[in-house]
CSV table of C-alpha atoms in Angstrom, one decimal:
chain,number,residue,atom,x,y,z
A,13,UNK,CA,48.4,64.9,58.4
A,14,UNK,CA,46.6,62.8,56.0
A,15,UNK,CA,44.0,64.9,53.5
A,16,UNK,CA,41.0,62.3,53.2
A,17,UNK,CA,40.6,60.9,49.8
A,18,UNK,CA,37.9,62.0,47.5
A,19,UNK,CA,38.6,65.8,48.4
A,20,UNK,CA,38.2,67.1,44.7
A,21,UNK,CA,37.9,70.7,45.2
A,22,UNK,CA,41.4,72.3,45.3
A,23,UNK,CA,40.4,75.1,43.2
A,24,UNK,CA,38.5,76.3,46.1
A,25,UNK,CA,41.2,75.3,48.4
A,26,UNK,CA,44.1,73.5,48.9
A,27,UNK,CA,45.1,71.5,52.1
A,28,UNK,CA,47.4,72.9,54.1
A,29,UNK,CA,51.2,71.6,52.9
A,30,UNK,CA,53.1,70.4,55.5
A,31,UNK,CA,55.8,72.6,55.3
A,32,UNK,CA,53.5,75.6,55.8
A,33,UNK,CA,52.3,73.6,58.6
A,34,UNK,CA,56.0,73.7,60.6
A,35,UNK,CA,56.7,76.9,59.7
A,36,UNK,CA,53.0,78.3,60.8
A,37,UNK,CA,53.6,76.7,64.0
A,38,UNK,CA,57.2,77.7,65.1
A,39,UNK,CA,56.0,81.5,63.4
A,40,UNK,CA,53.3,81.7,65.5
A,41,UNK,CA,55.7,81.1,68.5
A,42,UNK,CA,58.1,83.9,67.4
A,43,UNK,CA,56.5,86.5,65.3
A,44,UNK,CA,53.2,87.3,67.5
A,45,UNK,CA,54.7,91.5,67.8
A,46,UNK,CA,54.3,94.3,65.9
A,47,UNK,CA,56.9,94.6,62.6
A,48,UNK,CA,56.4,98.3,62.9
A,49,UNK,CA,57.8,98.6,66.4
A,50,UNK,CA,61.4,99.4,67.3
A,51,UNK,CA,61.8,96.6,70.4
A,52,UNK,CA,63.4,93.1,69.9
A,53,UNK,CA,60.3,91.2,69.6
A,54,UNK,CA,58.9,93.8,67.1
A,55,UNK,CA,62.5,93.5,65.1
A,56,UNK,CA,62.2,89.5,65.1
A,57,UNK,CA,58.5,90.0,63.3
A,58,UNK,CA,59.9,92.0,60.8
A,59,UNK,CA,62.7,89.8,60.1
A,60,UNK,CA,60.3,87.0,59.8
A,61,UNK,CA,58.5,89.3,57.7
A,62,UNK,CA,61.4,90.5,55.2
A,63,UNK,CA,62.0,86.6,55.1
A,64,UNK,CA,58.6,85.8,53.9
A,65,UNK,CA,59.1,88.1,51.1
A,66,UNK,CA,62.4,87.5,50.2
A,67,UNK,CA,60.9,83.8,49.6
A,68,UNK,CA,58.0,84.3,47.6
A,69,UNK,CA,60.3,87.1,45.5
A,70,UNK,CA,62.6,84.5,44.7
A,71,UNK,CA,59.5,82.1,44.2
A,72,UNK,CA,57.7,84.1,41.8
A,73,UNK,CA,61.0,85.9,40.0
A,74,UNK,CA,60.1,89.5,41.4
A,75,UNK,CA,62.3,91.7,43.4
A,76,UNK,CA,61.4,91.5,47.0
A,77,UNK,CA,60.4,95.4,46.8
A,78,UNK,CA,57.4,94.7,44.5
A,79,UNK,CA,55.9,92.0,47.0
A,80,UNK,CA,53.2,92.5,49.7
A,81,UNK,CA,50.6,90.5,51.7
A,82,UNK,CA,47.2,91.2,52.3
A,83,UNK,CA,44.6,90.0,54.1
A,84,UNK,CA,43.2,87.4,51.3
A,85,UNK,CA,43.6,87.1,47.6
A,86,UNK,CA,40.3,89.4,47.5
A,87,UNK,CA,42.1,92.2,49.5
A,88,UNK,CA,44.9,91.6,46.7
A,89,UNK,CA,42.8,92.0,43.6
A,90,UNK,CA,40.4,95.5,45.4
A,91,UNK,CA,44.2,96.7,46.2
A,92,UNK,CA,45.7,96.3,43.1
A,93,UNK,CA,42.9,96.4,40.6
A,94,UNK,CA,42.0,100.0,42.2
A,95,UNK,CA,45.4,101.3,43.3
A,96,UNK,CA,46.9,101.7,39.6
A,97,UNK,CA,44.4,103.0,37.7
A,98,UNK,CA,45.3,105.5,36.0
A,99,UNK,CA,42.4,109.0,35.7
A,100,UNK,CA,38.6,108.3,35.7
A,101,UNK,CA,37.7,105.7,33.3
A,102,UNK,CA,36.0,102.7,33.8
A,103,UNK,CA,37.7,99.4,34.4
A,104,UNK,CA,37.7,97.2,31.5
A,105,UNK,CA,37.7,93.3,32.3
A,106,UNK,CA,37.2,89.9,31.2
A,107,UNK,CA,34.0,88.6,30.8
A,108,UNK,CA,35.5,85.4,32.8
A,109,UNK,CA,37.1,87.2,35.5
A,110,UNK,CA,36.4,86.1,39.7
A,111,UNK,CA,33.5,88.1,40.8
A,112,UNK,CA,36.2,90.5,43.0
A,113,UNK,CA,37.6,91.6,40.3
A,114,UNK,CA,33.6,92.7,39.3
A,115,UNK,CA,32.8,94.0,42.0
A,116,UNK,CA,35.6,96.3,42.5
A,117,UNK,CA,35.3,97.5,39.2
A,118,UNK,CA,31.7,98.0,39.7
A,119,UNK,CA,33.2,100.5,43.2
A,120,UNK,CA,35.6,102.4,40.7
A,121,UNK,CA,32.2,104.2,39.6
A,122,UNK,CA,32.0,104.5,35.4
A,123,UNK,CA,30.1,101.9,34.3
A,124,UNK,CA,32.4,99.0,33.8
A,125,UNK,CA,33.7,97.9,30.2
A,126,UNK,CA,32.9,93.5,29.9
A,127,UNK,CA,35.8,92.3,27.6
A,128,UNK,CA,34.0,89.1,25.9
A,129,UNK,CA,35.4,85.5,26.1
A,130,UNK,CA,34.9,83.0,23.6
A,131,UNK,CA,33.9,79.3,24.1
A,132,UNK,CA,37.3,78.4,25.3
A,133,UNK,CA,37.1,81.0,27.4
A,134,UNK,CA,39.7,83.0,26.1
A,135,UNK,CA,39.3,86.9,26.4
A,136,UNK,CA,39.7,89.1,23.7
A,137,UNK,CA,40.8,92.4,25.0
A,138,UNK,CA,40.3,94.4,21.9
A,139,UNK,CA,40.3,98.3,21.9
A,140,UNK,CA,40.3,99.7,25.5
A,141,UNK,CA,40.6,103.2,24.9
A,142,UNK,CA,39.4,105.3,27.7
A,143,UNK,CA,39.7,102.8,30.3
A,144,UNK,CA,42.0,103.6,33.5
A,145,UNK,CA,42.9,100.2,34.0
A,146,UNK,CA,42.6,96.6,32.3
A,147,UNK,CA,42.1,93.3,34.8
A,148,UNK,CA,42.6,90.6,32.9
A,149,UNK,CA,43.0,87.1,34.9
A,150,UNK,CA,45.9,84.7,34.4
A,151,UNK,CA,43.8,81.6,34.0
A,152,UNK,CA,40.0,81.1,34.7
A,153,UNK,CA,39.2,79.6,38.5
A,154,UNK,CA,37.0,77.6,37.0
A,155,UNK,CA,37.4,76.2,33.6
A,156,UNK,CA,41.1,76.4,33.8
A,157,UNK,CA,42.1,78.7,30.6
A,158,UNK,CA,45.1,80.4,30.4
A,159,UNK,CA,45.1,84.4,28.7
A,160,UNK,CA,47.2,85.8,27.2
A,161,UNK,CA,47.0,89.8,27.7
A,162,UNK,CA,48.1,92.0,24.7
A,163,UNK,CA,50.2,95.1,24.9
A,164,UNK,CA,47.6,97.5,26.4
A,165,UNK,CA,48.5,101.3,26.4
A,166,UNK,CA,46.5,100.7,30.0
A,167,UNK,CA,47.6,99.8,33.4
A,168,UNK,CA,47.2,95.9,33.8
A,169,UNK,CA,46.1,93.9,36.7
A,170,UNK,CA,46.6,90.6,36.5
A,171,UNK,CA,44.3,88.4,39.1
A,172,UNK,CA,46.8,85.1,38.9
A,173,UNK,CA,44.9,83.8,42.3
A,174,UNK,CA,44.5,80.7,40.4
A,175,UNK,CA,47.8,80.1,38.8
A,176,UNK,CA,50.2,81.4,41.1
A,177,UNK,CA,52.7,78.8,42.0
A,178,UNK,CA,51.7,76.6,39.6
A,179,UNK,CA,51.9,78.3,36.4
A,180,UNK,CA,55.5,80.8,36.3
A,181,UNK,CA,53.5,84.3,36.2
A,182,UNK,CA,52.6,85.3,33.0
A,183,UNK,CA,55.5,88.4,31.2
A,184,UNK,CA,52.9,91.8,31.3
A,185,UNK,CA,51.7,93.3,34.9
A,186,UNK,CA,51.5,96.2,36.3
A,187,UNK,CA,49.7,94.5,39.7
A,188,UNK,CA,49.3,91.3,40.4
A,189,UNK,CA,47.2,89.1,42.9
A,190,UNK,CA,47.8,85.8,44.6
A,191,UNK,CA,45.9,83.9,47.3
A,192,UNK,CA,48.1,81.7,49.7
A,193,UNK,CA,45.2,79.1,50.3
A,194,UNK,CA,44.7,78.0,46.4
A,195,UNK,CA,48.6,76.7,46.7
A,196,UNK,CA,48.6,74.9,50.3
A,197,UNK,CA,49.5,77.9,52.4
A,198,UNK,CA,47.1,79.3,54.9
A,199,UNK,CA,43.9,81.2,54.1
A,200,UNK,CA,43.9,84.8,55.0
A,201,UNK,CA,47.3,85.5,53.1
A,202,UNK,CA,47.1,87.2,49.7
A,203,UNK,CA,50.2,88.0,47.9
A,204,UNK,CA,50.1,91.5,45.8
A,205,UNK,CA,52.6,92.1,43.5
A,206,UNK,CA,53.8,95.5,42.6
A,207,UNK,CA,55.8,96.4,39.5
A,208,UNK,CA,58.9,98.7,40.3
A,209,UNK,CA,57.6,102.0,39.0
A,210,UNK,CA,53.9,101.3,38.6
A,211,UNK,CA,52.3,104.2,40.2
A,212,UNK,CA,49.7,102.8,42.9
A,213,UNK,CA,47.6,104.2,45.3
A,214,UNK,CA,46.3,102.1,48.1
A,215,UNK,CA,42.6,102.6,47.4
A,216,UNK,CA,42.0,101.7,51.1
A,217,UNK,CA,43.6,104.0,53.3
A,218,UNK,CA,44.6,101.0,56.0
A,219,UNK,CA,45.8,97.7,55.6
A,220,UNK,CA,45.6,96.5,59.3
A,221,UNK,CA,47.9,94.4,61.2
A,222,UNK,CA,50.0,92.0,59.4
A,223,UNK,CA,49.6,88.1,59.4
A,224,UNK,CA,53.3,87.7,59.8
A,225,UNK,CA,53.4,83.9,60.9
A,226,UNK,CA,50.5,83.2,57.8
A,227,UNK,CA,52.7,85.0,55.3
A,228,UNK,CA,55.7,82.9,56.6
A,229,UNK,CA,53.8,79.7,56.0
A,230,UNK,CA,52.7,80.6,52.9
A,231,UNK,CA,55.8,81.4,51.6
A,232,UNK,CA,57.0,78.0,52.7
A,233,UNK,CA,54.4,76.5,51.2
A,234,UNK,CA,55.1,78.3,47.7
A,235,UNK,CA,58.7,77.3,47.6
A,236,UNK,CA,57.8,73.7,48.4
A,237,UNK,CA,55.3,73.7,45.6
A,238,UNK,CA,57.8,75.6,43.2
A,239,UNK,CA,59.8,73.2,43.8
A,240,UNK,CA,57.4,70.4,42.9
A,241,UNK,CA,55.8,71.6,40.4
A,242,UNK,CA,57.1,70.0,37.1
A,243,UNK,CA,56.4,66.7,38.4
A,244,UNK,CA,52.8,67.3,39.8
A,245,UNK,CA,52.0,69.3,37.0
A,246,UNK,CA,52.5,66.4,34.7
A,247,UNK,CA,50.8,64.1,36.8
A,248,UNK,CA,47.7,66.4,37.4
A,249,UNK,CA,47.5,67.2,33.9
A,250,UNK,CA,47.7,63.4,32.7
A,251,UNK,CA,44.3,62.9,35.4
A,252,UNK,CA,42.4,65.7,34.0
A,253,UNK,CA,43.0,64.8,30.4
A,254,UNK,CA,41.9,61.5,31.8
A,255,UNK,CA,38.6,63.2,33.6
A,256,UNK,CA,38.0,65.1,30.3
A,257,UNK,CA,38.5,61.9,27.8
A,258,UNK,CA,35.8,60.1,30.3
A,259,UNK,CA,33.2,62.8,31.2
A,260,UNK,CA,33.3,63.6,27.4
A,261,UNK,CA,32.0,59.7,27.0
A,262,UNK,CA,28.8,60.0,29.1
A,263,UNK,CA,25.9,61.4,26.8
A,264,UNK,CA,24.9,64.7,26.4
A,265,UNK,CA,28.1,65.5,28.6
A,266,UNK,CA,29.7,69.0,27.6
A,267,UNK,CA,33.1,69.6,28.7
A,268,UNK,CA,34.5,72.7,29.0
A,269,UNK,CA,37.3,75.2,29.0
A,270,UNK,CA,40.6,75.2,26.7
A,271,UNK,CA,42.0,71.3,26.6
A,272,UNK,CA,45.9,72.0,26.0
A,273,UNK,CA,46.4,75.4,27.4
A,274,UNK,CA,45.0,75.1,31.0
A,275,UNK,CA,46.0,74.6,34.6
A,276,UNK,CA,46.9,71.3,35.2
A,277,UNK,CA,44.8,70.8,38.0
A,278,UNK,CA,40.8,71.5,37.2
A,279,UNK,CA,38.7,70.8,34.9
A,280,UNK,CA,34.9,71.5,34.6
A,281,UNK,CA,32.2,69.8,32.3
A,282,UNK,CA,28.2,70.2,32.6
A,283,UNK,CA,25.7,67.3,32.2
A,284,UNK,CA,22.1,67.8,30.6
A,285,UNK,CA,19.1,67.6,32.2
A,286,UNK,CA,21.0,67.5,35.7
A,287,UNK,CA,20.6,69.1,39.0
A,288,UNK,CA,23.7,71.2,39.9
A,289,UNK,CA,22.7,70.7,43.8
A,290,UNK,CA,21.7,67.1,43.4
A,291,UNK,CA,25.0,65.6,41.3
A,292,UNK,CA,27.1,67.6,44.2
A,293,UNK,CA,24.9,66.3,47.2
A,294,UNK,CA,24.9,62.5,45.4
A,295,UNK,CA,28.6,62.3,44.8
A,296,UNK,CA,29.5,63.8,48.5
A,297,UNK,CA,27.5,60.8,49.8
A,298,UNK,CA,30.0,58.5,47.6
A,299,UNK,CA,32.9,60.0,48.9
A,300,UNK,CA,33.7,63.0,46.6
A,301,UNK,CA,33.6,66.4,47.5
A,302,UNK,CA,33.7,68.8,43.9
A,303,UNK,CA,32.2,72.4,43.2
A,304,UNK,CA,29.7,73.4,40.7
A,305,UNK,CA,28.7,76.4,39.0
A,306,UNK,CA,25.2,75.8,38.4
A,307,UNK,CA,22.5,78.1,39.8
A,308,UNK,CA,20.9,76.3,42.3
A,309,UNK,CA,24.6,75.6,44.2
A,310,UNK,CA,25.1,79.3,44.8
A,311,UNK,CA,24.2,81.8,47.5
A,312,UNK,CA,22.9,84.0,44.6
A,313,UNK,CA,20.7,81.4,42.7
A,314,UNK,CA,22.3,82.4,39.4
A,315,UNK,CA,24.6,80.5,37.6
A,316,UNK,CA,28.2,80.7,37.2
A,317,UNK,CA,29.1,84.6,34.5
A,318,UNK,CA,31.9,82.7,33.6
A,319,UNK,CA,29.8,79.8,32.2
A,320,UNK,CA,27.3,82.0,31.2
A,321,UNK,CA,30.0,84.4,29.3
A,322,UNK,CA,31.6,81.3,27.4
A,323,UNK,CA,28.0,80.0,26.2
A,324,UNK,CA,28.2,76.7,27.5
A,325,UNK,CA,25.3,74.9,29.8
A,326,UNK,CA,25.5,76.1,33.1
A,327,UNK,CA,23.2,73.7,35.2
A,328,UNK,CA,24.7,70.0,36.0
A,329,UNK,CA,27.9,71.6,36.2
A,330,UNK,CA,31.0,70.2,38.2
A,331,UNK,CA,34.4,71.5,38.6
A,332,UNK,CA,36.7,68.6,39.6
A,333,UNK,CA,40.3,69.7,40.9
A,334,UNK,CA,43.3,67.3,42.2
A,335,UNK,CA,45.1,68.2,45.2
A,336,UNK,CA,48.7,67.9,45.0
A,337,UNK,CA,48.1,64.4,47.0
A,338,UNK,CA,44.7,63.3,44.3
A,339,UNK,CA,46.0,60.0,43.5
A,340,UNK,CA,44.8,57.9,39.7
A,341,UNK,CA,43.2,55.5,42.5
A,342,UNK,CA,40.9,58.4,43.6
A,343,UNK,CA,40.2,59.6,40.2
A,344,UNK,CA,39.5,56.2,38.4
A,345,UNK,CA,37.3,55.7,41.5
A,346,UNK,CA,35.6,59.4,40.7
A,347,UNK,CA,34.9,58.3,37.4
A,348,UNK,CA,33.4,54.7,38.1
A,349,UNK,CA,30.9,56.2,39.8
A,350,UNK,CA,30.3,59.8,37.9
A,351,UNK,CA,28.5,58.0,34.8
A,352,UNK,CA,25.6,56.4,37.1
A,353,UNK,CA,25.3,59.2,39.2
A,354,UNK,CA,24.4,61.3,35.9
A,355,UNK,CA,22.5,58.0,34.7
A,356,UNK,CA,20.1,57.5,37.7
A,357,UNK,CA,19.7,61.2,38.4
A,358,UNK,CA,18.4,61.5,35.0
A,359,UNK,CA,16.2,58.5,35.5
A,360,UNK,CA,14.7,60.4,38.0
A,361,UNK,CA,13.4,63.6,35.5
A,362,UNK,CA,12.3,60.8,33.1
A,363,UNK,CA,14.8,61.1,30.5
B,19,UNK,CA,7.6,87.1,15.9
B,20,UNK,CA,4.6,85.4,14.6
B,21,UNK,CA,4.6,81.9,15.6
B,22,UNK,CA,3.0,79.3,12.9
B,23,UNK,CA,-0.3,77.5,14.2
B,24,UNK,CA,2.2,74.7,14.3
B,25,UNK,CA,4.4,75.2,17.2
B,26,UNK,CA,3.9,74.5,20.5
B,27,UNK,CA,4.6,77.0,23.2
B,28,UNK,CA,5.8,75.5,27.0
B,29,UNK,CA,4.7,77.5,30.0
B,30,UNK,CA,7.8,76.8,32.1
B,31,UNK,CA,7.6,80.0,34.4
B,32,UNK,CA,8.3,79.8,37.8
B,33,UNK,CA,10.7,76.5,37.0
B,34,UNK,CA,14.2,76.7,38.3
B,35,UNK,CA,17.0,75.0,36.3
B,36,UNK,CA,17.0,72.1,34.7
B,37,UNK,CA,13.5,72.0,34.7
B,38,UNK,CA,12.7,74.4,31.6
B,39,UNK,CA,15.4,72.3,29.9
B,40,UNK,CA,14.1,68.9,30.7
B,41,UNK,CA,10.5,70.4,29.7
B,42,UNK,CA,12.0,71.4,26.1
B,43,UNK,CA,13.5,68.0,25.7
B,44,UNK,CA,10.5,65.8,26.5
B,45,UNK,CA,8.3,68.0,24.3
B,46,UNK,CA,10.1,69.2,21.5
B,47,UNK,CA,8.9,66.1,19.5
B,48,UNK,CA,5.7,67.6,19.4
B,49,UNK,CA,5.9,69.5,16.4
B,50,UNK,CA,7.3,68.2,13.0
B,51,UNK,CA,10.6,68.3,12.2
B,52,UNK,CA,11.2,71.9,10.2
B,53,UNK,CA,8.6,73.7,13.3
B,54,UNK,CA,9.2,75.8,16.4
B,55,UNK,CA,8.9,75.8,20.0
B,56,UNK,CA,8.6,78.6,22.2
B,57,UNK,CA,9.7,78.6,25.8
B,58,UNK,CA,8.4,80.9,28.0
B,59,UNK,CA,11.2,80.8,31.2
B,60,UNK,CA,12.0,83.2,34.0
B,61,UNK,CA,14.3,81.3,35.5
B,62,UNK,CA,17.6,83.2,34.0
B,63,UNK,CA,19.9,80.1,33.1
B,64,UNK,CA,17.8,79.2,30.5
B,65,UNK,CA,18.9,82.1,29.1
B,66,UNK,CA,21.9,79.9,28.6
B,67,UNK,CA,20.9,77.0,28.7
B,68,UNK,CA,18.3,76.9,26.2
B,69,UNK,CA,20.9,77.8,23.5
B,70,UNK,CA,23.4,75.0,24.5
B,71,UNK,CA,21.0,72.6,24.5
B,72,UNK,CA,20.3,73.4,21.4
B,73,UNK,CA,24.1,73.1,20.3
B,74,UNK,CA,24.5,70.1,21.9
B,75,UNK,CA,21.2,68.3,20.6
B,76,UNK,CA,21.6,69.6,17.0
B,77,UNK,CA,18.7,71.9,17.1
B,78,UNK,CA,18.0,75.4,16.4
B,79,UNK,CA,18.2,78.3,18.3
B,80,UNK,CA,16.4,81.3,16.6
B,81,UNK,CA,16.4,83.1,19.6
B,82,UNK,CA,14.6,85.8,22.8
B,83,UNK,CA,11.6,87.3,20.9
B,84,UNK,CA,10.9,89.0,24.0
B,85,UNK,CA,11.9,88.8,27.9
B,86,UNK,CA,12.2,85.1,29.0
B,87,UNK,CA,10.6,83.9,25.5
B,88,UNK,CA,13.2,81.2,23.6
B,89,UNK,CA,12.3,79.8,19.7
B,90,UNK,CA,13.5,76.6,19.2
B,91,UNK,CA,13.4,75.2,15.7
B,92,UNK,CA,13.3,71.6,15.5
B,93,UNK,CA,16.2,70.4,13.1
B,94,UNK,CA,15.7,66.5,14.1
């Protein structure tokens, strides 16, 4: 199945790999019953089941014990983030963090505590005395940043819904999240981690029925992308360094985000004087589907916290992420048109 | 604040971003070089953006003096 080219939005998700393509469709054929029943069929689900986690165990280099799916990465982060805190205190999180990671902090009921980020982007955790559990995200969804959590005397949620299968997980969690469709597997598989010994409580009394052909497929998918990961890595970090060099050449052109220690795979940048809506509508015209972060792109009409937290403009912003199929063709042809775009929509404000 | 007789203040309320921005870079060269302008914006990214314009133009940001009020020094 071909992905068509100029798809530059993996960080929202990522086509479907092929391998979690076969495996999707033979699981569906096979694991349709209950894993919780005691007939055949239900036994075969569960085995299917067991295999799944057994894969993205070995995968992510966790016993198979502290893996489980949810229904989405979301369901992963309110499960986890909620489930180990430890007595009443607020959450304490990154100023950068996805907004589910927000909002479920804003459920746990004390007033949350907002652990500022610097320009980078990078979180400084500081003293979090009092709080009953500290979320701190692997690497930012959409500048790319990778934390670095301290020792906390605090539970630890790590939202890695970003990073995982791409980046090995970071060394400190207590719970961690994952979400199947930002690696190539299905959407509506999120992957919470568990460490052996972490005292959780589900925070949600029931989980539902289990997607046991989706978590099959995703864990195909995660092995295939384990596997291939130094190589695409490279390549995907040589493009964006490439994106960043060139966006960084168009006037009044801010990009953002740490430039060394990042995912490989995104990169965002903001351009003066341009309309979020308009550079995004423009481009798709030309071919190229990317993201933004600016006000007028979202639902809510405000910009992007995590620009807003780091300081840096937050209207004429892009985020630009490779698939694992982006080619240098798709990005040199990104880039030879990005810089007149920016020119002629400017032209149109008079500046 | 009081603002010197020679600053100039731009009405931008009820703009949406960029358009505050875009007002403050067309205008700014209205007052000498050493002066202020204020910005009076509801819209809530210029509570962002106004500041990293300002970092990325080589101007001055002395701050909110109030809700939705920006001073802008010009440095150039």
């Amino acid at each position: 199945m071909g992905i068509p080219t100029g798809y530059l939005d993996s960080a929202s998700s990522e086509p479907l790999h092929p391998a979690a393509r076969e495996t999707l469709l033979a699981a569906l054929e096979r694991g349709y019953a209950d894993p919780r029943r005691l007939h055949g069929r239900g036994r075969d689900a569960r085995l299917l089941l067991d295999n799944a986690r057994a894969v993205v165990a070995e995968c992510l280099e966790v016993r198979p014990d502290e893996v489980a799916f949810t229904a989405s990465g979301t369901d992963a982060v309110h499960r986890g983030l909620l489930g180990i805190r430890r007595g009443d205190g607020p959450v304490a999180y990154g100023a950068v963090e996805h907004s589910s990671v927000v909002h479920a902090a804003r459920w746990a009921g004390p007033e949350p505590v907002v652990l500022p980020a610097d320009r980078l982007g990078r979180v400084s955790v500081g003293d979090t005395d009092g709080a009953s559990v500290v979320a701190l995200q692997h690497a930012n969804h959409e500048v790319g940043t990778v934390q670095h959590a301290p020792d906390v005397d605090v539970p630890l949620f790590v939202d890695a819904c970003a990073s995982m299968g791409r980046l090995p997980l970071p060394e400190r969690w207590d719970a961690l999240a994952g979400s199947a469709h930002k690696w190539g597997g299905p959407a509506g598989v999120g992957v919470l981690l568990l460490r052996k010994r972490t005292r959780w409580i589900d925070p949600f009394p029931e989980a539902g029925f289990p997607n046991v052909p989706g978590a099959l497929a995703a864990a195909a998918a995660l092995q295939a992308v384990v596997a291939d990961r130094a190589e695409v890595n490279a390549r995907q970090h040589a493009l964006v360094d490439r994106i960043r060099v060139a966006a960084a050449a168009i006037p009044d052109v801010e990009v953002v985000g740490d430039p060394d220690d990042r995912l490989p795979h995104l990169v965002t940048f903001s351009c003066l004087y341009v309309d979020g809506e308009a550079i995004v509508t423009e481009l798709d015209k030309r071919g190229y589907g990317v993201a933004s972060g600016s006000a007028c792109t979202a639902s809510t009409l405000t910009p992007s916290h995590v620009l807003e937290a780091m300081g840096v403009l937050t209207h004429g912003n892009l985020r630009v992420s490779l698939t694992r199929d982006t080619t240098e063709a798709e990005v040199d042809g990104f880039l030879g048109v990005l810089p007149d775009v920016v020119r002629d929509l400017r032209a149109q404000v008079g500046l | 604040m009081n603002t010197p007789e020679r600053s100039v203040e731009l009405d931008c309320r009820g703009m949406l971003c960029p358009l505050p921005v875009i007002e403050l870079a067309k205008r700014h060269t209205e007052v000498p070089v050493g002066e202020l302008v204020v910005v009076l914006a509801d819209d809530v990214a210029a509570r962002t953006d106004i500041p990293a314009w300002c970092r990325m133009r080589g101007q001055e940001f002395v701050g909110e003096d109030g809700p939705g009020r920006y001073v802008v020094r010009r440095l150039s």
